[in-house]
Amino acid sequence: MLDLDRFKQVNDTLGHAAGDALIRDFGSRISDLVQPDATVARLGGDEFVVLLPDVQSKQAVENICHKILSAAHRPFAVLGSEAFVGVSIGVVFSPESSTDRMELMRKADIALYHAKAAGRDCFRAFAPGMDESIKFRRRIEEDLRRALASGDELRVHYQPLVGAAGEPIVGVEALVRWQHPRRGLISPESFIPIAEETGLISQLGEWILVEACSAAKRWPQLFVAVNLSPAQFRMPKFAERVIEIVCEAGVDPGQIELEVTETVLLHDDEAITVALNKLRDAGFKIALDDFGTGYSSLSHLRKFEVDKIKIDRTFVQNLGTTDSTAIVTAVVNLAHAMGLQVSAEGVETKHQSTFLTAAGCNVMQGFLFSKAVPHDEMEALLSIERDKKQAA
Ligand SMILES: [Mg+2]
């Protein structure tokens, strides 16, 4: 079972006629790849099914999957433009799994779901156990829908960001927490991907932003950092919604720092560039989160104007090893040469903080200073700081 990646963008940006042309072209590309006795069918939308009879080995199927993946990668010439898509593939082997038609389709669909969850643009073969994780995800999705509707189980915690060289708290990062009535605290790493796949991220993201705005009003001396998911950028009118929410709250966009990961910049997507520029023009600061973990490219830094780089925690934790020390020093120097600020995440020891300060890091964040805390505790931290300042 095949599902095109980023097909919706083709329809949205080039129009449905272009989308239809791409579907036809893709159909004939896969037909050319398979033996004459294979069946290639379009289920609807951008979903296809390929049925391969008399397969000699699993290896043979994998080879065909690789060929289909690269066929999808070649640009599609549609209505005078070039469109780029990818494809996710779910594979099921019969009679190993089942000989029942519906059961085969269901399992191929589950494998496809796993291919998408693995980052798309790849294939996955059905394995027992995939069934269970799907059920878990469906339950989490339903519960998250309910939590968003009631607003009772979700909270925003704030992690202080401190200036280097022993300066006080200069900002906070707003981080969502979900206290599930039966499962307890669910980490964002488990539910954010589900929110992204189901589109709930858009509602969740807006909810966090509204909370972050009220924090910004309570603490006018601090900047408030908010994480944005790549999935949010794909929503129509995304930048406009962000600007609207912040302005309605009466907050200066200059007080809000939007953290985006490198994957946002990866697809070289026109819509994302436009959205980022709109946000910057409106006065928001943009920080590149988890820097160094993804497909870091220095050209991204030049092409997409950002204000700050956040060095990923893995480099901070490995400070002392030659590589990490060299990388951190180089990144700080490079960023400063480009006029960008640098912050470091995951600072846990005095030693790390001393090194980062000496290297010229502007802002630090980590357990050495504080974990993410509820609003009241954050308030307490700020009042301790005020007292200290008055005493001095
Ligand atoms: Mg972040």
Short mmCIF file of N, CA and C in Angstrom, two decimals, residues 84-237:
data_model
loop_
_atom_site.label_atom_id
_atom_site.label_comp_id
_atom_site.label_asym_id
_atom_site.label_seq_id
_atom_site.Cartn_x
_atom_site.Cartn_y
_atom_site.Cartn_z
N PHE A 84 7.78 18.11 -6.28
CA PHE A 84 8.58 17.10 -5.58
C PHE A 84 7.72 16.43 -4.52
N VAL A 85 7.67 15.12 -4.57
CA VAL A 85 6.94 14.38 -3.54
C VAL A 85 7.83 13.22 -3.07
N GLY A 86 7.29 12.41 -2.23
CA GLY A 86 7.96 11.18 -1.83
C GLY A 86 6.84 10.17 -1.67
N VAL A 87 7.20 8.97 -1.23
CA VAL A 87 6.14 7.98 -1.03
C VAL A 87 6.45 7.15 0.21
N SER A 88 5.40 6.79 0.95
CA SER A 88 5.54 5.87 2.08
C SER A 88 4.87 4.56 1.66
N ILE A 89 5.50 3.45 2.05
CA ILE A 89 5.00 2.15 1.58
C ILE A 89 4.82 1.19 2.76
N GLY A 90 3.66 0.54 2.81
CA GLY A 90 3.43 -0.53 3.78
C GLY A 90 3.36 -1.86 3.04
N VAL A 91 4.12 -2.83 3.54
CA VAL A 91 4.22 -4.12 2.85
C VAL A 91 3.63 -5.22 3.73
N VAL A 92 2.90 -6.13 3.12
CA VAL A 92 2.47 -7.31 3.86
C VAL A 92 2.70 -8.53 2.97
N PHE A 93 3.22 -9.61 3.58
CA PHE A 93 3.49 -10.84 2.83
C PHE A 93 2.38 -11.85 3.10
N SER A 94 1.77 -12.33 2.04
CA SER A 94 0.78 -13.39 2.17
C SER A 94 1.48 -14.64 1.62
N PRO A 95 1.30 -15.84 2.12
CA PRO A 95 0.34 -16.21 3.17
C PRO A 95 0.90 -16.08 4.59
N GLU A 96 2.10 -15.51 4.73
CA GLU A 96 2.69 -15.39 6.06
C GLU A 96 1.73 -14.70 7.05
N SER A 97 1.08 -13.64 6.58
CA SER A 97 0.22 -12.88 7.47
C SER A 97 -1.22 -13.37 7.44
N SER A 98 -1.72 -13.58 6.23
CA SER A 98 -3.11 -13.96 6.08
C SER A 98 -3.36 -14.17 4.59
N THR A 99 -4.43 -14.87 4.27
CA THR A 99 -4.81 -14.95 2.87
C THR A 99 -6.13 -14.24 2.66
N ASP A 100 -6.64 -13.69 3.75
CA ASP A 100 -7.91 -12.98 3.66
C ASP A 100 -7.66 -11.58 3.10
N ARG A 101 -8.44 -11.22 2.10
CA ARG A 101 -8.21 -9.95 1.42
C ARG A 101 -8.28 -8.74 2.35
N MET A 102 -9.37 -8.69 3.14
CA MET A 102 -9.56 -7.53 4.02
C MET A 102 -8.44 -7.46 5.06
N GLU A 103 -8.07 -8.64 5.55
CA GLU A 103 -7.03 -8.71 6.57
C GLU A 103 -5.68 -8.24 5.99
N LEU A 104 -5.43 -8.62 4.76
CA LEU A 104 -4.19 -8.18 4.10
C LEU A 104 -4.16 -6.66 3.93
N MET A 105 -5.30 -6.12 3.52
CA MET A 105 -5.38 -4.66 3.33
C MET A 105 -5.19 -3.94 4.66
N ARG A 106 -5.80 -4.49 5.69
CA ARG A 106 -5.70 -3.87 7.00
C ARG A 106 -4.25 -3.85 7.49
N LYS A 107 -3.57 -4.99 7.29
CA LYS A 107 -2.19 -5.08 7.77
C LYS A 107 -1.24 -4.22 6.92
N ALA A 108 -1.50 -4.15 5.63
CA ALA A 108 -0.67 -3.28 4.79
C ALA A 108 -0.85 -1.83 5.22
N ASP A 109 -2.09 -1.49 5.60
CA ASP A 109 -2.39 -0.14 6.03
C ASP A 109 -1.65 0.19 7.33
N ILE A 110 -1.61 -0.78 8.23
CA ILE A 110 -0.90 -0.58 9.51
C ILE A 110 0.60 -0.40 9.25
N ALA A 111 1.15 -1.23 8.35
CA ALA A 111 2.57 -1.11 8.01
C ALA A 111 2.84 0.26 7.39
N LEU A 112 1.90 0.73 6.57
CA LEU A 112 2.03 2.04 5.94
C LEU A 112 2.06 3.14 7.00
N TYR A 113 1.18 3.00 7.98
CA TYR A 113 1.12 3.95 9.09
C TYR A 113 2.47 4.01 9.80
N HIS A 114 3.09 2.85 9.98
CA HIS A 114 4.41 2.82 10.64
C HIS A 114 5.48 3.46 9.76
N ALA A 115 5.37 3.28 8.45
CA ALA A 115 6.33 3.91 7.54
C ALA A 115 6.22 5.43 7.66
N LYS A 116 4.98 5.92 7.78
CA LYS A 116 4.80 7.37 7.91
C LYS A 116 5.33 7.86 9.24
N ALA A 117 5.04 7.08 10.28
CA ALA A 117 5.50 7.49 11.62
C ALA A 117 7.02 7.48 11.71
N ALA A 118 7.66 6.64 10.87
CA ALA A 118 9.13 6.56 10.88
C ALA A 118 9.75 7.73 10.12
N GLY A 119 8.91 8.67 9.68
CA GLY A 119 9.45 9.86 9.02
C GLY A 119 9.11 9.93 7.55
N ARG A 120 8.23 9.02 7.07
CA ARG A 120 7.80 8.98 5.66
C ARG A 120 8.98 8.65 4.74
N ASP A 121 8.64 8.54 3.44
CA ASP A 121 9.68 8.35 2.45
C ASP A 121 10.46 7.05 2.70
N CYS A 122 9.76 6.00 3.09
CA CYS A 122 10.44 4.74 3.37
C CYS A 122 9.39 3.62 3.30
N PHE A 123 9.82 2.37 3.44
CA PHE A 123 8.82 1.29 3.50
C PHE A 123 8.98 0.51 4.79
N ARG A 124 7.87 -0.07 5.24
CA ARG A 124 7.88 -0.92 6.43
C ARG A 124 7.05 -2.15 6.11
N ALA A 125 7.53 -3.32 6.58
CA ALA A 125 6.76 -4.55 6.40
C ALA A 125 5.98 -4.83 7.68
N PHE A 126 4.77 -5.34 7.51
CA PHE A 126 3.94 -5.62 8.69
C PHE A 126 4.63 -6.63 9.59
N ALA A 127 4.59 -6.38 10.90
CA ALA A 127 5.13 -7.33 11.87
C ALA A 127 4.12 -7.43 13.01
N PRO A 128 3.99 -8.63 13.60
CA PRO A 128 3.08 -8.74 14.75
C PRO A 128 3.57 -7.78 15.82
N GLY A 129 2.68 -7.14 16.55
CA GLY A 129 3.12 -6.14 17.52
C GLY A 129 2.78 -4.74 17.02
N MET A 130 2.77 -4.60 15.69
CA MET A 130 2.38 -3.30 15.12
C MET A 130 0.92 -3.01 15.45
N ASP A 131 0.13 -4.07 15.50
CA ASP A 131 -1.29 -3.96 15.83
C ASP A 131 -1.51 -3.26 17.16
N GLU A 132 -0.75 -3.73 18.17
CA GLU A 132 -0.89 -3.22 19.53
C GLU A 132 -0.56 -1.73 19.62
N SER A 133 0.57 -1.35 18.98
CA SER A 133 0.99 0.04 19.12
C SER A 133 -0.02 0.96 18.43
N ILE A 134 -0.68 0.45 17.39
CA ILE A 134 -1.71 1.26 16.73
C ILE A 134 -2.88 1.52 17.68
N LYS A 135 -3.27 0.48 18.39
CA LYS A 135 -4.39 0.64 19.33
C LYS A 135 -4.04 1.66 20.39
N PHE A 136 -2.80 1.60 20.89
CA PHE A 136 -2.33 2.54 21.90
C PHE A 136 -2.44 3.98 21.37
N ARG A 137 -1.97 4.16 20.14
CA ARG A 137 -1.99 5.49 19.55
C ARG A 137 -3.41 6.02 19.39
N ARG A 138 -4.32 5.11 18.98
CA ARG A 138 -5.71 5.56 18.80
C ARG A 138 -6.30 6.03 20.11
N ARG A 139 -5.97 5.31 21.19
CA ARG A 139 -6.49 5.70 22.50
C ARG A 139 -5.92 7.04 22.94
N ILE A 140 -4.61 7.20 22.72
CA ILE A 140 -3.97 8.48 23.09
C ILE A 140 -4.60 9.62 22.30
N GLU A 141 -4.87 9.35 21.02
CA GLU A 141 -5.47 10.39 20.18
C GLU A 141 -6.83 10.81 20.74
N GLU A 142 -7.67 9.83 21.08
CA GLU A 142 -9.00 10.15 21.63
C GLU A 142 -8.87 10.93 22.93
N ASP A 143 -7.95 10.48 23.79
CA ASP A 143 -7.78 11.14 25.08
C ASP A 143 -7.27 12.57 24.92
N LEU A 144 -6.39 12.76 23.93
CA LEU A 144 -5.84 14.09 23.72
C LEU A 144 -6.92 15.05 23.21
N ARG A 145 -7.78 14.54 22.34
CA ARG A 145 -8.91 15.32 21.85
C ARG A 145 -9.76 15.81 23.03
N ARG A 146 -10.00 14.87 23.95
CA ARG A 146 -10.82 15.18 25.12
C ARG A 146 -10.10 16.20 26.02
N ALA A 147 -8.79 15.97 26.21
CA ALA A 147 -8.03 16.88 27.07
C ALA A 147 -8.01 18.30 26.51
N LEU A 148 -7.91 18.40 25.19
CA LEU A 148 -7.90 19.73 24.56
C LEU A 148 -9.25 20.41 24.70
N ALA A 149 -10.31 19.60 24.62
CA ALA A 149 -11.66 20.17 24.73
C ALA A 149 -11.91 20.68 26.14
N SER A 150 -11.46 19.94 27.14
CA SER A 150 -11.74 20.34 28.52
C SER A 150 -10.69 21.32 29.05
N GLY A 151 -9.44 21.16 28.58
CA GLY A 151 -8.36 22.03 29.06
C GLY A 151 -7.91 21.72 30.48
N ASP A 152 -8.46 20.66 31.09
CA ASP A 152 -8.17 20.37 32.49
C ASP A 152 -6.85 19.64 32.71
N GLU A 153 -6.45 18.82 31.75
CA GLU A 153 -5.31 17.93 32.00
C GLU A 153 -3.99 18.49 31.48
N LEU A 154 -4.08 19.51 30.65
CA LEU A 154 -2.86 20.07 30.07
C LEU A 154 -2.37 21.26 30.87
N ARG A 155 -1.05 21.35 31.00
CA ARG A 155 -0.44 22.46 31.73
C ARG A 155 0.77 22.93 30.94
N VAL A 156 1.15 24.18 31.16
CA VAL A 156 2.42 24.63 30.61
C VAL A 156 3.38 24.86 31.78
N HIS A 157 4.56 24.25 31.69
CA HIS A 157 5.60 24.50 32.67
C HIS A 157 6.66 25.41 32.02
N TYR A 158 7.43 26.07 32.89
CA TYR A 158 8.38 27.05 32.38
C TYR A 158 9.78 26.70 32.83
N GLN A 159 10.70 26.59 31.87
CA GLN A 159 12.09 26.35 32.26
C GLN A 159 12.88 27.65 32.07
N PRO A 160 13.55 28.10 33.16
CA PRO A 160 14.29 29.36 33.07
C PRO A 160 15.46 29.28 32.09
N LEU A 161 15.70 30.38 31.44
CA LEU A 161 16.88 30.53 30.59
C LEU A 161 17.69 31.64 31.23
N VAL A 162 18.94 31.32 31.56
CA VAL A 162 19.73 32.33 32.27
C VAL A 162 20.82 32.89 31.37
N GLY A 163 21.15 34.15 31.61
CA GLY A 163 22.23 34.77 30.86
C GLY A 163 23.54 34.15 31.29
N ALA A 164 24.51 34.13 30.39
CA ALA A 164 25.81 33.58 30.76
C ALA A 164 26.47 34.51 31.78
N ALA A 165 27.59 34.07 32.34
CA ALA A 165 28.36 34.87 33.30
C ALA A 165 27.52 35.28 34.51
N GLY A 166 26.72 34.33 34.99
CA GLY A 166 26.00 34.55 36.24
C GLY A 166 24.93 35.62 36.20
N GLU A 167 24.48 35.93 35.01
CA GLU A 167 23.39 36.91 34.90
C GLU A 167 22.10 36.26 35.37
N PRO A 168 21.08 37.06 35.64
CA PRO A 168 19.83 36.48 36.11
C PRO A 168 19.04 35.79 34.99
N ILE A 169 17.83 35.37 35.37
CA ILE A 169 16.93 34.74 34.40
C ILE A 169 16.53 35.77 33.35
N VAL A 170 16.74 35.42 32.08
CA VAL A 170 16.41 36.38 31.02
C VAL A 170 15.17 35.95 30.25
N GLY A 171 14.82 34.65 30.36
CA GLY A 171 13.66 34.17 29.62
C GLY A 171 13.18 32.84 30.17
N VAL A 172 12.09 32.34 29.60
CA VAL A 172 11.60 31.01 29.96
C VAL A 172 11.20 30.27 28.69
N GLU A 173 11.35 28.94 28.71
CA GLU A 173 10.81 28.16 27.60
C GLU A 173 9.51 27.53 28.08
N ALA A 174 8.45 27.73 27.32
CA ALA A 174 7.14 27.16 27.66
C ALA A 174 7.10 25.71 27.17
N LEU A 175 6.86 24.78 28.09
CA LEU A 175 6.86 23.35 27.74
C LEU A 175 5.57 22.70 28.20
N VAL A 176 4.91 22.00 27.31
CA VAL A 176 3.60 21.44 27.65
C VAL A 176 3.74 20.16 28.46
N ARG A 177 2.84 19.98 29.41
CA ARG A 177 2.79 18.77 30.23
C ARG A 177 1.37 18.23 30.19
N TRP A 178 1.24 16.91 30.16
CA TRP A 178 -0.09 16.31 30.14
C TRP A 178 -0.22 15.35 31.30
N GLN A 179 -1.08 15.73 32.24
CA GLN A 179 -1.36 14.87 33.38
C GLN A 179 -2.61 14.06 33.04
N HIS A 180 -2.38 12.81 32.63
CA HIS A 180 -3.49 11.97 32.19
C HIS A 180 -4.15 11.34 33.42
N PRO A 181 -5.50 11.32 33.45
CA PRO A 181 -6.17 10.83 34.66
C PRO A 181 -5.82 9.38 35.02
N ARG A 182 -5.54 8.54 34.04
CA ARG A 182 -5.21 7.14 34.37
C ARG A 182 -3.74 6.81 34.13
N ARG A 183 -3.16 7.38 33.07
CA ARG A 183 -1.79 7.01 32.73
C ARG A 183 -0.74 7.85 33.46
N GLY A 184 -1.18 8.88 34.17
CA GLY A 184 -0.22 9.75 34.85
C GLY A 184 0.40 10.75 33.88
N LEU A 185 1.59 11.19 34.21
CA LEU A 185 2.25 12.19 33.38
C LEU A 185 2.72 11.55 32.07
N ILE A 186 2.24 12.08 30.94
CA ILE A 186 2.68 11.56 29.64
C ILE A 186 3.68 12.56 29.06
N SER A 187 4.82 12.07 28.64
CA SER A 187 5.86 12.99 28.17
C SER A 187 5.51 13.50 26.78
N PRO A 188 5.91 14.75 26.50
CA PRO A 188 5.64 15.32 25.16
C PRO A 188 6.22 14.45 24.05
N GLU A 189 7.34 13.76 24.33
CA GLU A 189 7.93 12.89 23.29
C GLU A 189 6.95 11.81 22.87
N SER A 190 6.04 11.39 23.77
CA SER A 190 5.09 10.36 23.37
C SER A 190 3.84 10.93 22.71
N PHE A 191 3.39 12.11 23.14
CA PHE A 191 2.11 12.54 22.55
C PHE A 191 2.23 13.59 21.45
N ILE A 192 3.34 14.33 21.41
CA ILE A 192 3.46 15.33 20.33
C ILE A 192 3.45 14.66 18.94
N PRO A 193 4.20 13.54 18.74
CA PRO A 193 4.14 12.91 17.41
C PRO A 193 2.73 12.47 17.03
N ILE A 194 1.95 12.03 18.02
CA ILE A 194 0.58 11.61 17.72
C ILE A 194 -0.26 12.83 17.36
N ALA A 195 -0.03 13.92 18.09
CA ALA A 195 -0.74 15.17 17.77
C ALA A 195 -0.38 15.64 16.37
N GLU A 196 0.89 15.43 15.98
CA GLU A 196 1.31 15.86 14.64
C GLU A 196 0.65 15.03 13.56
N GLU A 197 0.60 13.73 13.78
CA GLU A 197 0.01 12.85 12.75
C GLU A 197 -1.47 13.09 12.58
N THR A 198 -2.15 13.44 13.66
CA THR A 198 -3.60 13.54 13.61
C THR A 198 -4.07 14.95 13.32
N GLY A 199 -3.13 15.88 13.24
CA GLY A 199 -3.53 17.26 12.98
C GLY A 199 -3.92 18.01 14.24
N LEU A 200 -3.98 17.29 15.39
CA LEU A 200 -4.33 17.96 16.65
C LEU A 200 -3.27 18.97 17.06
N ILE A 201 -2.09 18.88 16.45
CA ILE A 201 -0.98 19.77 16.81
C ILE A 201 -1.36 21.23 16.62
N SER A 202 -2.24 21.47 15.64
CA SER A 202 -2.61 22.84 15.35
C SER A 202 -3.35 23.45 16.55
N GLN A 203 -4.32 22.69 17.06
CA GLN A 203 -5.09 23.14 18.23
C GLN A 203 -4.19 23.20 19.48
N LEU A 204 -3.37 22.17 19.65
CA LEU A 204 -2.47 22.10 20.80
C LEU A 204 -1.48 23.28 20.78
N GLY A 205 -0.92 23.53 19.60
CA GLY A 205 0.06 24.61 19.45
C GLY A 205 -0.56 25.96 19.79
N GLU A 206 -1.80 26.16 19.36
CA GLU A 206 -2.46 27.44 19.64
C GLU A 206 -2.74 27.58 21.13
N TRP A 207 -3.12 26.47 21.74
CA TRP A 207 -3.39 26.49 23.18
C TRP A 207 -2.12 26.87 23.96
N ILE A 208 -0.99 26.28 23.58
CA ILE A 208 0.28 26.57 24.26
C ILE A 208 0.65 28.05 24.06
N LEU A 209 0.43 28.53 22.84
CA LEU A 209 0.78 29.92 22.54
C LEU A 209 -0.05 30.90 23.38
N VAL A 210 -1.33 30.59 23.55
CA VAL A 210 -2.18 31.45 24.38
C VAL A 210 -1.64 31.48 25.81
N GLU A 211 -1.29 30.30 26.34
CA GLU A 211 -0.71 30.22 27.70
C GLU A 211 0.59 31.02 27.76
N ALA A 212 1.43 30.85 26.75
CA ALA A 212 2.73 31.54 26.72
C ALA A 212 2.52 33.05 26.71
N CYS A 213 1.46 33.50 26.04
CA CYS A 213 1.18 34.94 25.99
C CYS A 213 0.82 35.46 27.37
N SER A 214 0.04 34.67 28.13
CA SER A 214 -0.29 35.19 29.45
C SER A 214 0.94 35.19 30.35
N ALA A 215 1.86 34.23 30.14
CA ALA A 215 3.13 34.25 30.88
C ALA A 215 3.92 35.51 30.50
N ALA A 216 3.91 35.84 29.22
CA ALA A 216 4.67 37.01 28.75
C ALA A 216 4.13 38.28 29.40
N LYS A 217 2.81 38.31 29.62
CA LYS A 217 2.23 39.50 30.25
C LYS A 217 2.57 39.59 31.74
N ARG A 218 2.59 38.40 32.38
CA ARG A 218 2.93 38.39 33.82
C ARG A 218 4.38 38.75 34.06
N TRP A 219 5.25 38.33 33.12
CA TRP A 219 6.70 38.55 33.29
C TRP A 219 7.23 39.39 32.15
N PRO A 220 6.93 40.69 32.17
CA PRO A 220 7.30 41.53 31.01
C PRO A 220 8.81 41.66 30.83
N GLN A 221 9.58 41.35 31.90
CA GLN A 221 11.04 41.49 31.81
C GLN A 221 11.69 40.30 31.12
N LEU A 222 10.90 39.20 30.90
CA LEU A 222 11.47 37.98 30.32
C LEU A 222 10.98 37.76 28.89
N PHE A 223 11.81 37.06 28.09
CA PHE A 223 11.25 36.60 26.81
C PHE A 223 10.69 35.20 27.03
N VAL A 224 9.70 34.84 26.23
CA VAL A 224 9.06 33.53 26.36
C VAL A 224 9.30 32.74 25.08
N ALA A 225 9.95 31.58 25.22
CA ALA A 225 10.23 30.75 24.05
C ALA A 225 9.14 29.70 23.88
N VAL A 226 8.68 29.53 22.64
CA VAL A 226 7.62 28.57 22.34
C VAL A 226 8.10 27.66 21.21
N ASN A 227 7.91 26.35 21.37
CA ASN A 227 8.35 25.42 20.33
C ASN A 227 7.28 25.28 19.25
N LEU A 228 7.72 25.34 18.01
CA LEU A 228 6.78 25.14 16.90
C LEU A 228 7.14 23.84 16.19
N SER A 229 6.12 23.07 15.85
CA SER A 229 6.35 21.80 15.16
C SER A 229 6.33 22.02 13.65
N PRO A 230 7.14 21.25 12.93
CA PRO A 230 7.11 21.35 11.47
C PRO A 230 5.69 21.15 10.93
N ALA A 231 4.91 20.31 11.61
CA ALA A 231 3.55 20.04 11.15
C ALA A 231 2.68 21.30 11.20
N GLN A 232 2.95 22.18 12.16
CA GLN A 232 2.17 23.41 12.25
C GLN A 232 2.40 24.31 11.04
N PHE A 233 3.65 24.30 10.56
CA PHE A 233 3.98 25.15 9.41
C PHE A 233 3.23 24.75 8.15
N ARG A 234 2.78 23.50 8.13
CA ARG A 234 2.05 23.05 6.94
C ARG A 234 0.58 23.46 6.98
N MET A 235 0.12 23.99 8.12
CA MET A 235 -1.27 24.40 8.21
C MET A 235 -1.46 25.71 7.45
N PRO A 236 -2.58 25.83 6.72
CA PRO A 236 -2.81 27.08 5.99
C PRO A 236 -2.93 28.26 6.96
N LYS A 237 -2.41 29.40 6.55
CA LYS A 237 -2.50 30.65 7.33
C LYS A 237 -1.86 30.51 8.71
#
